[in-house]
Tab-separated table of N, CA and C in Angstrom:
chain	number	residue	atom	x	y	z
A	1	LYS	N	0.836	-1.186	0.000
A	1	LYS	CA	0.000	0.000	0.000
A	1	LYS	C	0.877	1.244	0.000
A	2	ARG	N	1.862	1.256	0.853
A	2	ARG	CA	2.721	2.435	0.994
A	2	ARG	C	3.611	2.624	-0.238
A	3	ILE	N	4.194	1.557	-0.742
A	3	ILE	CA	5.121	1.648	-1.876
A	3	ILE	C	4.440	2.223	-3.116
A	4	PHE	N	3.210	1.778	-3.371
A	4	PHE	CA	2.510	2.181	-4.591
A	4	PHE	C	1.411	3.217	-4.344
A	5	ASN	N	1.353	3.733	-3.120
A	5	ASN	CA	0.338	4.748	-2.768
A	5	ASN	C	-1.081	4.278	-3.084
A	6	LEU	N	-1.377	3.045	-2.680
A	6	LEU	CA	-2.711	2.487	-2.906
A	6	LEU	C	-3.661	2.978	-1.820
A	7	GLU	N	-4.915	3.090	-2.180
A	7	GLU	CA	-5.929	3.549	-1.225
A	7	GLU	C	-6.114	2.563	-0.078
A	8	ASN	N	-6.137	1.273	-0.418
A	8	ASN	CA	-6.315	0.219	0.584
A	8	ASN	C	-5.174	-0.782	0.488
A	9	ALA	N	-4.921	-1.458	1.576
A	9	ALA	CA	-3.909	-2.507	1.564
A	9	ALA	C	-4.387	-3.643	0.658
A	10	PRO	N	-3.536	-4.088	-0.276
A	10	PRO	CA	-3.962	-5.171	-1.171
A	10	PRO	C	-4.061	-6.489	-0.414
A	11	ARG	N	-5.168	-7.177	-0.628
A	11	ARG	CA	-5.351	-8.486	0.015
A	11	ARG	C	-5.067	-9.616	-0.959
A	12	ARG	N	-5.524	-9.454	-2.213
A	12	ARG	CA	-5.387	-10.542	-3.183
A	12	ARG	C	-4.457	-10.121	-4.321
A	13	ILE	N	-3.398	-10.901	-4.486
A	13	ILE	CA	-2.451	-10.698	-5.571
A	13	ILE	C	-2.545	-11.917	-6.482
A	14	GLU	N	-2.632	-11.667	-7.780
A	14	GLU	CA	-2.584	-12.751	-8.753
A	14	GLU	C	-1.381	-12.524	-9.655
A	15	ARG	N	-0.697	-13.596	-9.964
A	15	ARG	CA	0.509	-13.526	-10.791
A	15	ARG	C	0.366	-14.481	-11.964
A	16	VAL	N	0.692	-14.005	-13.160
A	16	VAL	CA	0.646	-14.802	-14.372
A	16	VAL	C	2.071	-15.096	-14.820
A	17	ALA	N	2.356	-16.373	-15.102
A	17	ALA	CA	3.669	-16.782	-15.619
A	17	ALA	C	3.471	-17.681	-16.824
A	18	ILE	N	4.347	-17.517	-17.800
A	18	ILE	CA	4.324	-18.312	-19.026
A	18	ILE	C	5.498	-19.290	-18.971
A	19	ALA	N	5.280	-20.498	-19.474
A	19	ALA	CA	6.365	-21.484	-19.552
A	19	ALA	C	6.260	-22.222	-20.885
A	20	HIS	N	7.425	-22.490	-21.486
A	20	HIS	CA	7.481	-23.274	-22.718
A	20	HIS	C	8.880	-23.849	-22.853
A	21	LEU	N	8.999	-24.785	-23.758
A	21	LEU	CA	10.310	-25.355	-24.046
A	21	LEU	C	10.515	-25.236	-25.547
A	22	GLY	N	11.272	-24.233	-25.944
A	22	GLY	CA	11.520	-24.013	-27.365
A	22	GLY	C	10.252	-23.753	-28.151
A	23	GLY	N	9.274	-23.176	-27.514
A	23	GLY	CA	8.021	-22.860	-28.194
A	23	GLY	C	6.995	-23.970	-28.151
A	24	GLY	N	7.368	-25.129	-27.644
A	24	GLY	CA	6.426	-26.236	-27.579
A	24	GLY	C	5.703	-26.275	-26.255
A	25	GLU	N	4.466	-26.717	-26.294
A	25	GLU	CA	3.678	-26.893	-25.074
A	25	GLU	C	3.658	-25.614	-24.215
A	26	THR	N	3.348	-24.486	-24.831
A	26	THR	CA	3.299	-23.230	-24.078
A	26	THR	C	2.090	-23.244	-23.152
A	27	VAL	N	2.348	-22.922	-21.908
A	27	VAL	CA	1.297	-22.913	-20.896
A	27	VAL	C	1.452	-21.662	-20.030
A	28	ALA	N	0.408	-21.395	-19.287
A	28	ALA	CA	0.464	-20.309	-18.309
A	28	ALA	C	-0.136	-20.826	-17.017
A	29	ARG	N	0.355	-20.272	-15.952
A	29	ARG	CA	-0.182	-20.567	-14.632
A	29	ARG	C	-0.471	-19.256	-13.954
A	30	LEU	N	-1.533	-19.279	-13.200
A	30	LEU	CA	-1.910	-18.132	-12.407
A	30	LEU	C	-1.928	-18.578	-10.954
A	31	VAL	N	-1.215	-17.859	-10.118
A	31	VAL	CA	-1.245	-18.153	-8.691
A	31	VAL	C	-1.918	-16.997	-7.969
A	32	GLN	N	-2.567	-17.334	-6.886
A	32	GLN	CA	-3.233	-16.331	-6.044
A	32	GLN	C	-2.599	-16.343	-4.672
A	33	PHE	N	-2.380	-15.160	-4.156
A	33	PHE	CA	-1.945	-15.004	-2.776
A	33	PHE	C	-2.989	-14.152	-2.086
A	34	ILE	N	-3.382	-14.562	-0.906
A	34	ILE	CA	-4.308	-13.773	-0.103
A	34	ILE	C	-3.619	-13.455	1.208
A	35	ASP	N	-3.591	-12.178	1.537
A	35	ASP	CA	-2.921	-11.703	2.753
A	35	ASP	C	-1.485	-12.199	2.840
A	36	GLY	N	-0.798	-12.227	1.692
A	36	GLY	CA	0.613	-12.569	1.666
A	36	GLY	C	0.942	-14.045	1.659
A	37	LEU	N	-0.082	-14.908	1.577
A	37	LEU	CA	0.153	-16.356	1.595
A	37	LEU	C	-0.473	-17.015	0.375
A	38	PRO	N	0.144	-18.102	-0.117
A	38	PRO	CA	-0.428	-18.799	-1.266
A	38	PRO	C	-1.834	-19.314	-0.955
A	39	PHE	N	-2.738	-19.121	-1.916
A	39	PHE	CA	-4.104	-19.633	-1.828
A	39	PHE	C	-4.242	-20.657	-2.954
A	40	LYS	N	-3.835	-21.888	-2.656
A	40	LYS	CA	-3.661	-22.901	-3.697
A	40	LYS	C	-4.951	-23.300	-4.401
A	41	SER	N	-6.083	-23.195	-3.740
A	41	SER	CA	-7.324	-23.532	-4.447
A	41	SER	C	-7.685	-22.459	-5.467
A	42	GLY	N	-6.997	-21.335	-5.431
A	42	GLY	CA	-7.202	-20.283	-6.424
A	42	GLY	C	-6.228	-20.353	-7.587
A	43	TYR	N	-5.341	-21.346	-7.599
A	43	TYR	CA	-4.390	-21.488	-8.696
A	43	TYR	C	-5.125	-21.947	-9.943
A	44	LYS	N	-4.709	-21.442	-11.095
A	44	LYS	CA	-5.319	-21.806	-12.380
A	44	LYS	C	-4.208	-22.142	-13.366
A	45	ARG	N	-4.540	-22.993	-14.323
A	45	ARG	CA	-3.600	-23.292	-15.393
A	45	ARG	C	-4.304	-23.082	-16.730
A	46	PHE	N	-3.519	-22.671	-17.715
A	46	PHE	CA	-4.043	-22.349	-19.036
A	46	PHE	C	-3.140	-22.953	-20.099
A	47	LYS	N	-3.738	-23.643	-21.059
A	47	LYS	CA	-3.019	-23.997	-22.276
A	47	LYS	C	-3.173	-22.800	-23.203
A	48	ILE	N	-2.097	-22.383	-23.806
A	48	ILE	CA	-2.161	-21.265	-24.736
A	48	ILE	C	-2.784	-21.779	-26.029
A	49	ARG	N	-3.861	-21.134	-26.457
A	49	ARG	CA	-4.640	-21.620	-27.594
A	49	ARG	C	-4.347	-20.884	-28.897
A	50	THR	N	-4.027	-19.600	-28.798
A	50	THR	CA	-4.003	-18.763	-30.004
A	50	THR	C	-2.601	-18.364	-30.447
A	51	VAL	N	-1.570	-18.857	-29.795
A	51	VAL	CA	-0.205	-18.417	-30.096
A	51	VAL	C	0.618	-19.617	-30.558
A	52	ASP	N	1.278	-19.443	-31.697
A	52	ASP	CA	2.190	-20.474	-32.190
A	52	ASP	C	3.614	-20.030	-31.907
A	53	GLY	N	4.445	-20.974	-31.495
A	53	GLY	CA	5.843	-20.660	-31.251
A	53	GLY	C	6.051	-19.887	-29.967
A	54	VAL	N	7.227	-19.261	-29.890
A	54	VAL	CA	7.599	-18.523	-28.697
A	54	VAL	C	7.181	-17.063	-28.860
A	55	ASP	N	6.176	-16.659	-28.133
A	55	ASP	CA	5.724	-15.262	-28.137
A	55	ASP	C	5.106	-14.975	-26.774
A	56	ASP	N	5.963	-14.637	-25.822
A	56	ASP	CA	5.489	-14.383	-24.464
A	56	ASP	C	4.508	-13.218	-24.416
A	57	PHE	N	4.712	-12.211	-25.264
A	57	PHE	CA	3.808	-11.049	-25.255
A	57	PHE	C	2.393	-11.472	-25.636
A	58	ALA	N	2.266	-12.229	-26.721
A	58	ALA	CA	0.951	-12.688	-27.163
A	58	ALA	C	0.351	-13.667	-26.157
A	59	SER	N	1.183	-14.499	-25.565
A	59	SER	CA	0.694	-15.453	-24.563
A	59	SER	C	0.144	-14.722	-23.346
A	60	ILE	N	0.831	-13.680	-22.911
A	60	ILE	CA	0.344	-12.897	-21.771
A	60	ILE	C	-0.968	-12.216	-22.130
A	61	ARG	N	-1.053	-11.657	-23.349
A	61	ARG	CA	-2.316	-11.024	-23.787
A	61	ARG	C	-3.462	-12.025	-23.711
A	62	GLU	N	-3.222	-13.230	-24.209
A	62	GLU	CA	-4.283	-14.237	-24.208
A	62	GLU	C	-4.721	-14.592	-22.787
A	63	VAL	N	-3.775	-14.859	-21.917
A	63	VAL	CA	-4.117	-15.315	-20.568
A	63	VAL	C	-4.794	-14.208	-19.758
A	64	VAL	N	-4.270	-13.006	-19.835
A	64	VAL	CA	-4.886	-11.892	-19.100
A	64	VAL	C	-6.303	-11.661	-19.611
A	65	ALA	N	-6.484	-11.697	-20.918
A	65	ALA	CA	-7.822	-11.512	-21.483
A	65	ALA	C	-8.772	-12.604	-21.009
A	66	ARG	N	-8.333	-13.849	-21.064
A	66	ARG	CA	-9.194	-14.953	-20.640
A	66	ARG	C	-9.543	-14.852	-19.163
A	67	ARG	N	-8.550	-14.559	-18.330
A	67	ARG	CA	-8.776	-14.500	-16.882
A	67	ARG	C	-9.712	-13.358	-16.496
A	68	LEU	N	-9.420	-12.158	-16.957
A	68	LEU	CA	-10.230	-11.016	-16.536
A	68	LEU	C	-11.613	-11.036	-17.171
A	69	ASP	N	-11.725	-11.526	-18.405
A	69	ASP	CA	-13.038	-11.649	-19.030
A	69	ASP	C	-13.894	-12.646	-18.250
A	70	ARG	N	-13.284	-13.724	-17.799
A	70	ARG	CA	-14.016	-14.727	-17.001
A	70	ARG	C	-14.478	-14.142	-15.666
A	71	LEU	N	-13.580	-13.430	-14.986
A	71	LEU	CA	-13.970	-12.803	-13.712
A	71	LEU	C	-15.125	-11.829	-13.929
A	72	ARG	N	-15.007	-11.011	-14.960
A	72	ARG	CA	-16.059	-10.032	-15.256
A	72	ARG	C	-17.385	-10.727	-15.559
A	73	ASN	N	-17.362	-11.750	-16.405
A	73	ASN	CA	-18.588	-12.452	-16.788
A	73	ASN	C	-19.223	-13.187	-15.614
A	74	ASP	N	-18.395	-13.658	-14.671
A	74	ASP	CA	-18.910	-14.357	-13.493
A	74	ASP	C	-19.274	-13.407	-12.358
A	75	GLY	N	-19.050	-12.109	-12.569
A	75	GLY	CA	-19.357	-11.132	-11.526
A	75	GLY	C	-18.409	-11.174	-10.345
A	76	GLU	N	-17.219	-11.717	-10.559
A	76	GLU	CA	-16.224	-11.830	-9.494
A	76	GLU	C	-15.350	-10.583	-9.463
A	77	PRO	N	-14.822	-10.231	-8.312
A	77	PRO	CA	-13.941	-9.063	-8.245
A	77	PRO	C	-12.575	-9.369	-8.868
A	78	PHE	N	-11.947	-8.329	-9.374
A	78	PHE	CA	-10.591	-8.450	-9.886
A	78	PHE	C	-9.626	-8.480	-8.708
A	79	PRO	N	-8.419	-8.987	-8.927
A	79	PRO	CA	-7.430	-8.978	-7.836
A	79	PRO	C	-7.059	-7.536	-7.477
A	80	ASP	N	-6.556	-7.360	-6.272
A	80	ASP	CA	-6.088	-6.034	-5.860
A	80	ASP	C	-4.819	-5.664	-6.613
A	81	ILE	N	-3.974	-6.656	-6.883
A	81	ILE	CA	-2.776	-6.462	-7.697
A	81	ILE	C	-2.693	-7.605	-8.694
A	82	LEU	N	-2.543	-7.249	-9.969
A	82	LEU	CA	-2.263	-8.234	-11.002
A	82	LEU	C	-0.784	-8.077	-11.331
A	83	LEU	N	-0.013	-9.102	-11.044
A	83	LEU	CA	1.433	-9.070	-11.202
A	83	LEU	C	1.805	-9.862	-12.455
A	84	ILE	N	2.431	-9.189	-13.393
A	84	ILE	CA	2.784	-9.790	-14.671
A	84	ILE	C	4.253	-10.186	-14.654
A	85	ASP	N	4.543	-11.337	-15.216
A	85	ASP	CA	5.902	-11.847	-15.307
A	85	ASP	C	6.631	-11.114	-16.421
A	86	GLY	N	7.702	-10.406	-16.099
A	86	GLY	CA	8.519	-9.770	-17.126
A	86	GLY	C	8.678	-8.285	-16.918
A	87	GLY	N	8.977	-7.610	-18.001
A	87	GLY	CA	9.266	-6.188	-17.936
A	87	GLY	C	8.201	-5.342	-18.592
A	88	LYS	N	8.674	-4.257	-19.176
A	88	LYS	CA	7.780	-3.253	-19.751
A	88	LYS	C	6.929	-3.816	-20.902
A	89	GLY	N	7.535	-4.652	-21.752
A	89	GLY	CA	6.812	-5.225	-22.884
A	89	GLY	C	5.686	-6.147	-22.449
A	90	GLN	N	5.949	-6.982	-21.461
A	90	GLN	CA	4.918	-7.888	-20.956
A	90	GLN	C	3.793	-7.094	-20.292
A	91	LEU	N	4.156	-6.061	-19.543
A	91	LEU	CA	3.139	-5.213	-18.919
A	91	LEU	C	2.281	-4.538	-19.985
A	92	SER	N	2.910	-4.031	-21.028
A	92	SER	CA	2.162	-3.396	-22.123
A	92	SER	C	1.206	-4.378	-22.781
A	93	SER	N	1.636	-5.630	-22.925
A	93	SER	CA	0.771	-6.656	-23.519
A	93	SER	C	-0.449	-6.921	-22.643
A	94	ALA	N	-0.247	-6.980	-21.337
A	94	ALA	CA	-1.370	-7.189	-20.413
A	94	ALA	C	-2.343	-6.020	-20.475
A	95	MET	N	-1.804	-4.806	-20.510
A	95	MET	CA	-2.669	-3.624	-20.563
A	95	MET	C	-3.437	-3.579	-21.890
A	96	ALA	N	-2.796	-3.995	-22.985
A	96	ALA	CA	-3.461	-4.035	-24.294
A	96	ALA	C	-4.630	-5.025	-24.271
A	97	ALA	N	-4.444	-6.147	-23.590
A	97	ALA	CA	-5.527	-7.137	-23.492
A	97	ALA	C	-6.736	-6.532	-22.781
A	98	MET	N	-6.479	-5.770	-21.725
A	98	MET	CA	-7.591	-5.165	-20.974
A	98	MET	C	-8.268	-4.069	-21.794
A	99	ARG	N	-7.490	-3.284	-22.524
A	99	ARG	CA	-8.078	-2.251	-23.395
A	99	ARG	C	-8.955	-2.891	-24.463
A	100	ALA	N	-8.482	-3.981	-25.058
A	100	ALA	CA	-9.233	-4.654	-26.119
A	100	ALA	C	-10.583	-5.159	-25.625
A	101	LEU	N	-10.654	-5.513	-24.343
A	101	LEU	CA	-11.909	-6.007	-23.760
A	101	LEU	C	-12.693	-4.902	-23.059
A	102	ASP	N	-12.175	-3.676	-23.121
A	102	ASP	CA	-12.800	-2.533	-22.460
A	102	ASP	C	-12.979	-2.797	-20.969
A	103	ILE	N	-11.911	-3.298	-20.364
A	103	ILE	CA	-11.901	-3.593	-18.934
A	103	ILE	C	-11.143	-2.491	-18.213
A	104	ASP	N	-11.749	-1.962	-17.167
A	104	ASP	CA	-11.054	-1.020	-16.298
A	104	ASP	C	-10.060	-1.848	-15.493
A	105	PRO	N	-8.761	-1.687	-15.753
A	105	PRO	CA	-7.799	-2.629	-15.178
A	105	PRO	C	-7.650	-2.504	-13.670
A	106	PRO	N	-7.418	-3.647	-13.041
A	106	PRO	CA	-7.010	-3.594	-11.636
A	106	PRO	C	-5.600	-3.000	-11.588
A	107	PHE	N	-5.086	-2.750	-10.399
A	107	PHE	CA	-3.720	-2.259	-10.268
A	107	PHE	C	-2.804	-3.338	-10.828
A	108	THR	N	-2.092	-3.013	-11.906
A	108	THR	CA	-1.294	-3.993	-12.637
A	108	THR	C	0.147	-3.521	-12.705
A	109	ILE	N	1.061	-4.424	-12.369
A	109	ILE	CA	2.491	-4.125	-12.418
A	109	ILE	C	3.210	-5.347	-12.972
A	110	SER	N	4.469	-5.145	-13.348
A	110	SER	CA	5.280	-6.302	-13.745
A	110	SER	C	6.587	-6.264	-12.969
A	111	LEU	N	7.152	-7.437	-12.810
A	111	LEU	CA	8.410	-7.590	-12.084
A	111	LEU	C	9.404	-8.280	-13.005
A	112	ALA	N	10.470	-7.560	-13.361
A	112	ALA	CA	11.524	-8.103	-14.211
A	112	ALA	C	12.573	-8.757	-13.319
A	113	LYS	N	12.867	-9.996	-13.590
A	113	LYS	CA	13.692	-10.798	-12.680
A	113	LYS	C	15.144	-10.346	-12.583
A	114	ARG	N	15.765	-10.021	-13.688
A	114	ARG	CA	17.210	-9.785	-13.668
A	114	ARG	C	17.613	-8.711	-12.657
A	115	GLU	N	16.995	-7.559	-12.735
A	115	GLU	CA	17.341	-6.459	-11.831
A	115	GLU	C	16.278	-6.218	-10.759
A	116	GLU	N	15.262	-7.084	-10.721
A	116	GLU	CA	14.163	-6.937	-9.756
A	116	GLU	C	13.520	-5.558	-9.881
A	117	GLU	N	13.277	-5.156	-11.129
A	117	GLU	CA	12.659	-3.862	-11.394
A	117	GLU	C	11.154	-4.035	-11.497
A	118	VAL	N	10.431	-3.074	-10.952
A	118	VAL	CA	8.971	-3.081	-10.987
A	118	VAL	C	8.516	-2.021	-11.984
A	119	TYR	N	7.729	-2.449	-12.957
A	119	TYR	CA	7.205	-1.532	-13.965
A	119	TYR	C	5.735	-1.254	-13.684
A	120	LEU	N	5.358	0.014	-13.855
A	120	LEU	CA	3.982	0.448	-13.697
A	120	LEU	C	3.506	1.068	-15.004
A	121	PRO	N	2.232	0.883	-15.356
A	121	PRO	CA	1.720	1.492	-16.585
A	121	PRO	C	1.901	3.011	-16.537
A	122	GLY	N	2.313	3.557	-17.667
A	122	GLY	CA	2.440	5.006	-17.768
A	122	GLY	C	3.731	5.578	-17.208
A	123	GLU	N	4.569	4.750	-16.613
A	123	GLU	CA	5.852	5.228	-16.092
A	123	GLU	C	6.968	4.718	-16.992
A	124	ASP	N	7.793	5.634	-17.485
A	124	ASP	CA	8.872	5.258	-18.400
A	124	ASP	C	9.973	4.459	-17.717
A	125	GLU	N	10.285	4.826	-16.505
A	125	GLU	CA	11.372	4.171	-15.787
A	125	GLU	C	10.824	3.202	-14.739
A	126	PRO	N	11.509	2.069	-14.559
A	126	PRO	CA	11.056	1.128	-13.535
A	126	PRO	C	11.362	1.656	-12.142
A	127	ARG	N	10.661	1.108	-11.181
A	127	ARG	CA	10.949	1.414	-9.783
A	127	ARG	C	11.883	0.337	-9.251
A	128	ARG	N	12.851	0.771	-8.526
A	128	ARG	CA	13.785	-0.161	-7.895
A	128	ARG	C	13.549	-0.093	-6.400
A	129	LEU	N	12.958	-1.155	-5.885
A	129	LEU	CA	12.648	-1.205	-4.465
A	129	LEU	C	13.879	-1.686	-3.702
A	130	SER	N	13.972	-1.305	-2.467
A	130	SER	CA	15.066	-1.756	-1.616
A	130	SER	C	15.067	-3.280	-1.565
A	131	ARG	N	16.240	-3.867	-1.662
A	131	ARG	CA	16.369	-5.329	-1.580
A	131	ARG	C	15.861	-5.869	-0.247
A	132	HIS	N	15.777	-5.000	0.745
A	132	HIS	CA	15.319	-5.407	2.074
A	132	HIS	C	13.837	-5.114	2.291
A	133	SER	N	13.194	-4.566	1.277
A	133	SER	CA	11.792	-4.179	1.381
A	133	SER	C	10.900	-5.415	1.500
A	134	TYR	N	9.987	-5.378	2.464
A	134	TYR	CA	9.015	-6.465	2.586
A	134	TYR	C	8.185	-6.560	1.309
A	135	GLY	N	7.843	-5.410	0.729
A	135	GLY	CA	7.052	-5.403	-0.502
A	135	GLY	C	7.745	-6.137	-1.633
A	136	LEU	N	9.041	-5.883	-1.819
A	136	LEU	CA	9.782	-6.576	-2.869
A	136	LEU	C	9.873	-8.062	-2.566
A	137	ARG	N	10.133	-8.417	-1.333
A	137	ARG	CA	10.231	-9.842	-0.981
A	137	ARG	C	8.905	-10.561	-1.229
A	138	LEU	N	7.787	-9.899	-0.951
A	138	LEU	CA	6.478	-10.501	-1.217
A	138	LEU	C	6.283	-10.699	-2.722
A	139	LEU	N	6.602	-9.691	-3.523
A	139	LEU	CA	6.470	-9.823	-4.975
A	139	LEU	C	7.371	-10.936	-5.505
A	140	GLN	N	8.575	-11.063	-4.973
A	140	GLN	CA	9.477	-12.141	-5.380
A	140	GLN	C	8.910	-13.516	-5.009
A	141	TYR	N	8.318	-13.614	-3.843
A	141	TYR	CA	7.710	-14.868	-3.389
A	141	TYR	C	6.577	-15.273	-4.325
A	142	VAL	N	5.741	-14.315	-4.673
A	142	VAL	CA	4.629	-14.588	-5.588
A	142	VAL	C	5.184	-15.002	-6.947
A	143	ARG	N	6.176	-14.276	-7.432
A	143	ARG	CA	6.799	-14.592	-8.722
A	143	ARG	C	7.381	-15.998	-8.728
A	144	ASP	N	8.144	-16.322	-7.711
A	144	ASP	CA	8.803	-17.628	-7.666
A	144	ASP	C	7.788	-18.763	-7.569
A	145	GLU	N	6.719	-18.563	-6.856
A	145	GLU	CA	5.670	-19.583	-6.758
A	145	GLU	C	4.985	-19.771	-8.104
A	146	ALA	N	4.739	-18.684	-8.823
A	146	ALA	CA	4.121	-18.785	-10.150
A	146	ALA	C	5.031	-19.546	-11.110
A	147	HIS	N	6.334	-19.291	-11.059
A	147	HIS	CA	7.273	-20.011	-11.918
A	147	HIS	C	7.297	-21.499	-11.581
A	148	ARG	N	7.318	-21.810	-10.312
A	148	ARG	CA	7.327	-23.209	-9.890
A	148	ARG	C	6.084	-23.921	-10.410
A	149	PHE	N	4.943	-23.276	-10.247
A	149	PHE	CA	3.666	-23.846	-10.650
A	149	PHE	C	3.594	-24.001	-12.168
A	150	ALA	N	4.055	-23.001	-12.923
A	150	ALA	CA	4.029	-23.066	-14.389
A	150	ALA	C	4.938	-24.178	-14.897
A	151	GLN	N	6.121	-24.291	-14.329
A	151	GLN	CA	7.045	-25.325	-14.767
A	151	GLN	C	6.487	-26.718	-14.487
A	152	HIS	N	5.842	-26.886	-13.352
A	152	HIS	CA	5.252	-28.188	-13.013
A	152	HIS	C	4.209	-28.589	-14.059
A	153	TYR	N	3.309	-27.673	-14.418
A	153	TYR	CA	2.277	-27.970	-15.418
A	153	TYR	C	2.923	-28.245	-16.775
A	154	HIS	N	3.917	-27.467	-17.129
A	154	HIS	CA	4.599	-27.666	-18.396
A	154	HIS	C	5.219	-29.065	-18.462
A	155	HIS	N	5.844	-29.502	-17.386
A	155	HIS	CA	6.461	-30.828	-17.367
A	155	HIS	C	5.416	-31.936	-17.510
A	156	ILE	N	4.250	-31.755	-16.921
A	156	ILE	CA	3.168	-32.743	-17.074
A	156	ILE	C	2.767	-32.857	-18.539
A	157	LEU	N	2.553	-31.714	-19.198
A	157	LEU	CA	2.148	-31.731	-20.604
A	157	LEU	C	3.249	-32.305	-21.496
A	158	ARG	N	4.480	-31.964	-21.198
A	158	ARG	CA	5.601	-32.454	-21.988
A	158	ARG	C	5.710	-33.975	-21.867
A	159	ARG	N	5.519	-34.500	-20.657
A	159	ARG	CA	5.582	-35.942	-20.439
A	159	ARG	C	4.459	-36.623	-21.216
A	160	LYS	N	3.256	-36.049	-21.174
A	160	LYS	CA	2.138	-36.638	-21.913
A	160	LYS	C	2.417	-36.649	-23.413
A	161	SER	N	2.984	-35.541	-23.899
A	161	SER	CA	3.294	-35.434	-25.324
A	161	SER	C	4.378	-36.422	-25.728
A	162	THR	N	5.408	-36.547	-24.942
A	162	THR	CA	6.541	-37.403	-25.262
A	162	THR	C	6.189	-38.880	-25.128
A	163	LEU	N	5.478	-39.220	-24.064
A	163	LEU	CA	5.170	-40.626	-23.803
A	163	LEU	C	3.830	-41.061	-24.381
A	164	GLY	N	3.088	-40.127	-24.959
A	164	GLY	CA	1.800	-40.458	-25.542
A	164	GLY	C	0.755	-40.860	-24.525
A	165	GLU	N	0.868	-40.310	-23.315
A	165	GLU	CA	-0.077	-40.658	-22.234
A	165	GLU	C	-1.409	-39.978	-22.461
C-alpha cells in the first residue's frame, strides 16, 4: 500500500507466468496469494490456444484476457494487484488485453527478474525497491511460486506429449 500509494492494503495478488520449451507446449499458470500467503485452491492453469511458437507477449495477452473476461462475466472481483511476469513489454501486452476487452484494469504491475525492477503502466522508468523491502520480498515470493507452478504444469504436458499418455 505504501510503496505504490494504494488507497487500501492489497489483500489478493494474482501472478501470471508463461512457460514453454523451445516454443512447444506453451502454458500459463496463475497463482493467487491472499494476505501474503499462497491460496492454492485459487491457482489456475491455461493452455495457450491462439499463439504459435515462442511469443510471451501474445501469450500474456491471451491469458490476461481470458482470466479477466471470465472474472467479469462471473461477476467476481478483480485482484487487488495483477502481477505480470517480465518487464515493460509484458506489462504493455497485459494492458493491451484489458483495453481490447474494455476492462477497467485492476492495479497492474510487472516484475523483471534480472534487476528486480517493478514496472507500472504510464511510467517510463522502472521502480527499484530496496532489496530489504518487505514489498519486494512478497512480490518475489509470488513470482517464484508462479514459476514453480508453471514449470510443473509444463512438465506434465511435456511428459504426456513425449510418452503419448
